């Protein structure tokens, strides 16, 4: 049986499969078993911010003398170290981190914390968004989940984009009732095809949350770790989120890792009342990977930021030169790039053909979505964009 046949027979999957069997991945390239090389503009959907197999992380993992496992209720030096590092890199009022195995668990824990802290049960989120696959995360995500899962949580309400004064009025109407535990969103909504809220929107939202005792949760699962040109995308705005969810690029892809960051005040208020036990939360391998990843980000901040700026402008300029069927809407924040083709079928056709031609990307609805490694070279960016251009020109 081929891998494909075995996969189809034995392997459970929710979503569609891309026709690529991966044998190895290095830097900004992925390779199949026949040695075919693919330029990676997909970046594992936000996991591979530093490319694959980064030496610093690889060596840290290889050279560590960690135990195979640490029971969550013990002390463990690298946990304390990682928590201290996270407190140093996130906005300075967020100093307590809770360990998680990934983004969905982080979102659920954040929602649970907000409910416990406020004593309220309702949650407001952005329609069409994605926050993961656990029940809380699914309930905060797109309402279309409701068609598939009939037991989503009650009390989850949505605000429709576009995010403007009109939506702020609707949010105010709701928050005024003092029933909402939290508003949760991505600070740059990558899962809607890099929707970039106005600063004034985010600032007013933050203000409304503060006025009405609702916690503001920033889901930075994808936007974190310099993806949008700031350490965390929340820093693009003058806002003070109460809780931040981290995941994905935290461990550079070596292990499932996530974190919920909050204030000492919230952490203290929920202490002893909430479970948050996670058998594999911050497994020693993932913890080593996360510490090495953060050290790398801190030691290479300037070169990463300058690469992000350069690559971001290459995307801006070069995408304009591609003859898409209709003029697309291009949305870019740092190295979160979306090309909205306004046609879902066309977008998925381009993605499929690009794969055959050796370029990996994602689609979000009608948008092509690119999340290349932040340390990708100019040559590889041009190589990928050349494949994109050829693909588009042969997809009419
Ligand atoms: C914004 C956001 N939140 C949460 C998640 C869920 O993360 P995980 O897949 O690690 O559970 C994702 C995953 O794509 C995400 O994009």
Short mmCIF file of N, CA and C in Angstrom, two decimals, residues 126-129 159-164 167 185-199 201-202 218 223 228 233 236-237 329-333 336-340 342 364 366-369 371:
data_model
loop_
_atom_site.label_atom_id
_atom_site.label_comp_id
_atom_site.label_asym_id
_atom_site.label_seq_id
_atom_site.Cartn_x
_atom_site.Cartn_y
_atom_site.Cartn_z
N UNK A 126 -15.32 37.77 16.62
CA UNK A 126 -15.53 38.29 15.26
C UNK A 126 -16.07 37.18 14.37
N UNK A 127 -17.14 37.48 13.68
CA UNK A 127 -17.76 36.48 12.79
C UNK A 127 -16.76 36.03 11.71
N UNK A 128 -16.75 34.73 11.48
CA UNK A 128 -15.88 34.17 10.43
C UNK A 128 -14.49 33.82 10.93
N UNK A 129 -14.21 34.16 12.20
CA UNK A 129 -12.84 33.97 12.68
C UNK A 129 -12.58 32.50 13.04
N UNK A 159 -19.62 39.56 16.13
CA UNK A 159 -19.72 40.87 15.48
C UNK A 159 -19.25 40.68 14.04
N UNK A 160 -20.06 41.16 13.10
CA UNK A 160 -19.70 40.99 11.69
C UNK A 160 -18.67 42.02 11.26
N UNK A 161 -17.63 41.58 10.53
CA UNK A 161 -16.78 42.57 9.88
C UNK A 161 -17.61 43.29 8.79
N UNK A 162 -17.24 44.44 8.27
CA UNK A 162 -16.02 45.17 8.57
C UNK A 162 -16.04 45.78 9.98
N UNK A 163 -14.84 45.93 10.53
CA UNK A 163 -14.73 46.46 11.89
C UNK A 163 -14.63 47.98 11.80
N UNK A 164 -15.73 48.64 12.08
CA UNK A 164 -15.78 50.09 11.92
C UNK A 164 -16.65 50.69 13.03
N UNK A 167 -19.73 48.73 13.83
CA UNK A 167 -19.55 47.54 14.68
C UNK A 167 -19.22 47.96 16.12
N UNK A 185 -10.30 38.13 19.99
CA UNK A 185 -10.01 38.26 18.56
C UNK A 185 -8.50 38.18 18.32
N UNK A 186 -8.13 38.00 17.06
CA UNK A 186 -6.72 38.14 16.68
C UNK A 186 -6.48 39.64 16.45
N UNK A 187 -5.39 40.19 16.92
CA UNK A 187 -5.14 41.63 16.72
C UNK A 187 -4.96 42.00 15.25
N UNK A 188 -4.44 41.10 14.45
CA UNK A 188 -4.51 41.20 12.99
C UNK A 188 -5.14 39.87 12.61
N UNK A 189 -6.29 39.94 11.91
CA UNK A 189 -7.07 38.70 11.78
C UNK A 189 -6.58 37.90 10.58
N UNK A 190 -5.56 37.10 10.85
CA UNK A 190 -4.93 36.33 9.78
C UNK A 190 -5.91 35.30 9.24
N UNK A 191 -6.74 34.75 10.13
CA UNK A 191 -7.68 33.71 9.69
C UNK A 191 -8.84 34.25 8.86
N UNK A 192 -8.91 35.56 8.72
CA UNK A 192 -9.90 36.13 7.80
C UNK A 192 -9.19 36.68 6.55
N UNK A 193 -7.93 36.28 6.38
CA UNK A 193 -7.16 36.77 5.24
C UNK A 193 -6.52 38.11 5.58
N UNK A 194 -5.80 38.14 6.69
CA UNK A 194 -5.06 39.34 7.12
C UNK A 194 -5.94 40.61 7.10
N UNK A 195 -6.99 40.55 7.89
CA UNK A 195 -7.81 41.76 8.09
C UNK A 195 -7.12 42.59 9.16
N UNK A 196 -6.82 43.85 8.82
CA UNK A 196 -6.04 44.70 9.73
C UNK A 196 -6.96 45.77 10.33
N UNK A 197 -7.36 45.59 11.59
CA UNK A 197 -8.26 46.59 12.17
C UNK A 197 -7.57 47.96 12.28
N UNK A 198 -8.37 49.02 12.17
CA UNK A 198 -7.85 50.38 12.37
C UNK A 198 -7.40 50.53 13.81
N UNK A 199 -6.38 51.37 14.00
CA UNK A 199 -5.93 51.63 15.38
C UNK A 199 -7.09 52.16 16.21
N UNK A 201 -10.21 51.64 15.95
CA UNK A 201 -11.16 50.58 16.31
C UNK A 201 -10.65 49.83 17.53
N UNK A 202 -9.39 49.43 17.48
CA UNK A 202 -8.85 48.61 18.57
C UNK A 202 -8.82 49.41 19.88
N UNK A 218 -6.48 38.78 23.45
CA UNK A 218 -5.85 38.82 22.14
C UNK A 218 -5.31 37.42 21.84
N UNK A 223 -0.26 35.49 15.20
CA UNK A 223 0.30 36.84 15.01
C UNK A 223 1.53 37.10 15.87
N UNK A 228 3.86 39.96 12.43
CA UNK A 228 3.33 41.18 11.79
C UNK A 228 4.30 42.37 11.90
N UNK A 233 1.35 41.30 17.82
CA UNK A 233 0.59 42.24 16.98
C UNK A 233 -0.22 43.22 17.83
N UNK A 236 0.80 46.91 17.94
CA UNK A 236 0.53 47.91 16.91
C UNK A 236 -0.45 48.96 17.43
N UNK A 237 -1.12 48.65 18.52
CA UNK A 237 -2.18 49.53 19.01
C UNK A 237 -1.88 49.97 20.43
N UNK A 329 -7.39 42.45 -3.84
CA UNK A 329 -7.11 43.35 -2.72
C UNK A 329 -5.95 42.72 -1.95
N UNK A 330 -4.87 43.48 -1.82
CA UNK A 330 -3.67 42.94 -1.15
C UNK A 330 -3.59 43.51 0.25
N UNK A 331 -3.51 42.62 1.23
CA UNK A 331 -3.44 43.09 2.63
C UNK A 331 -2.17 42.50 3.26
N UNK A 332 -1.32 43.40 3.75
CA UNK A 332 -0.03 42.96 4.28
C UNK A 332 0.26 43.66 5.60
N UNK A 333 0.62 42.90 6.59
CA UNK A 333 1.12 43.49 7.84
C UNK A 333 2.38 42.71 8.19
N UNK A 336 2.73 38.90 7.30
CA UNK A 336 1.42 38.26 7.13
C UNK A 336 0.85 38.87 5.85
N UNK A 337 0.71 38.03 4.83
CA UNK A 337 0.37 38.54 3.50
C UNK A 337 -0.88 37.83 2.98
N UNK A 338 -1.86 38.60 2.53
CA UNK A 338 -3.03 37.98 1.90
C UNK A 338 -3.34 38.68 0.59
N UNK A 339 -3.71 37.88 -0.39
CA UNK A 339 -4.12 38.41 -1.69
C UNK A 339 -5.55 37.96 -1.89
N UNK A 340 -6.47 38.90 -1.72
CA UNK A 340 -7.89 38.53 -1.82
C UNK A 340 -8.32 38.58 -3.28
N UNK A 342 -11.16 37.55 -4.37
CA UNK A 342 -12.64 37.73 -4.41
C UNK A 342 -13.35 36.58 -5.11
N UNK A 364 -7.50 31.44 2.69
CA UNK A 364 -8.53 31.75 3.69
C UNK A 364 -9.70 32.29 2.90
N UNK A 366 -11.57 33.48 0.02
CA UNK A 366 -11.15 33.87 -1.33
C UNK A 366 -9.73 34.45 -1.37
N UNK A 367 -9.03 34.40 -0.24
CA UNK A 367 -7.68 34.99 -0.19
C UNK A 367 -6.59 33.92 -0.24
N UNK A 368 -5.54 34.22 -1.01
CA UNK A 368 -4.31 33.43 -0.89
C UNK A 368 -3.62 33.97 0.35
N UNK A 369 -3.03 33.09 1.13
CA UNK A 369 -2.41 33.56 2.37
C UNK A 369 -0.97 33.05 2.44
N UNK A 371 2.54 33.00 4.75
CA UNK A 371 3.20 33.22 6.04
C UNK A 371 4.61 32.65 5.97
#
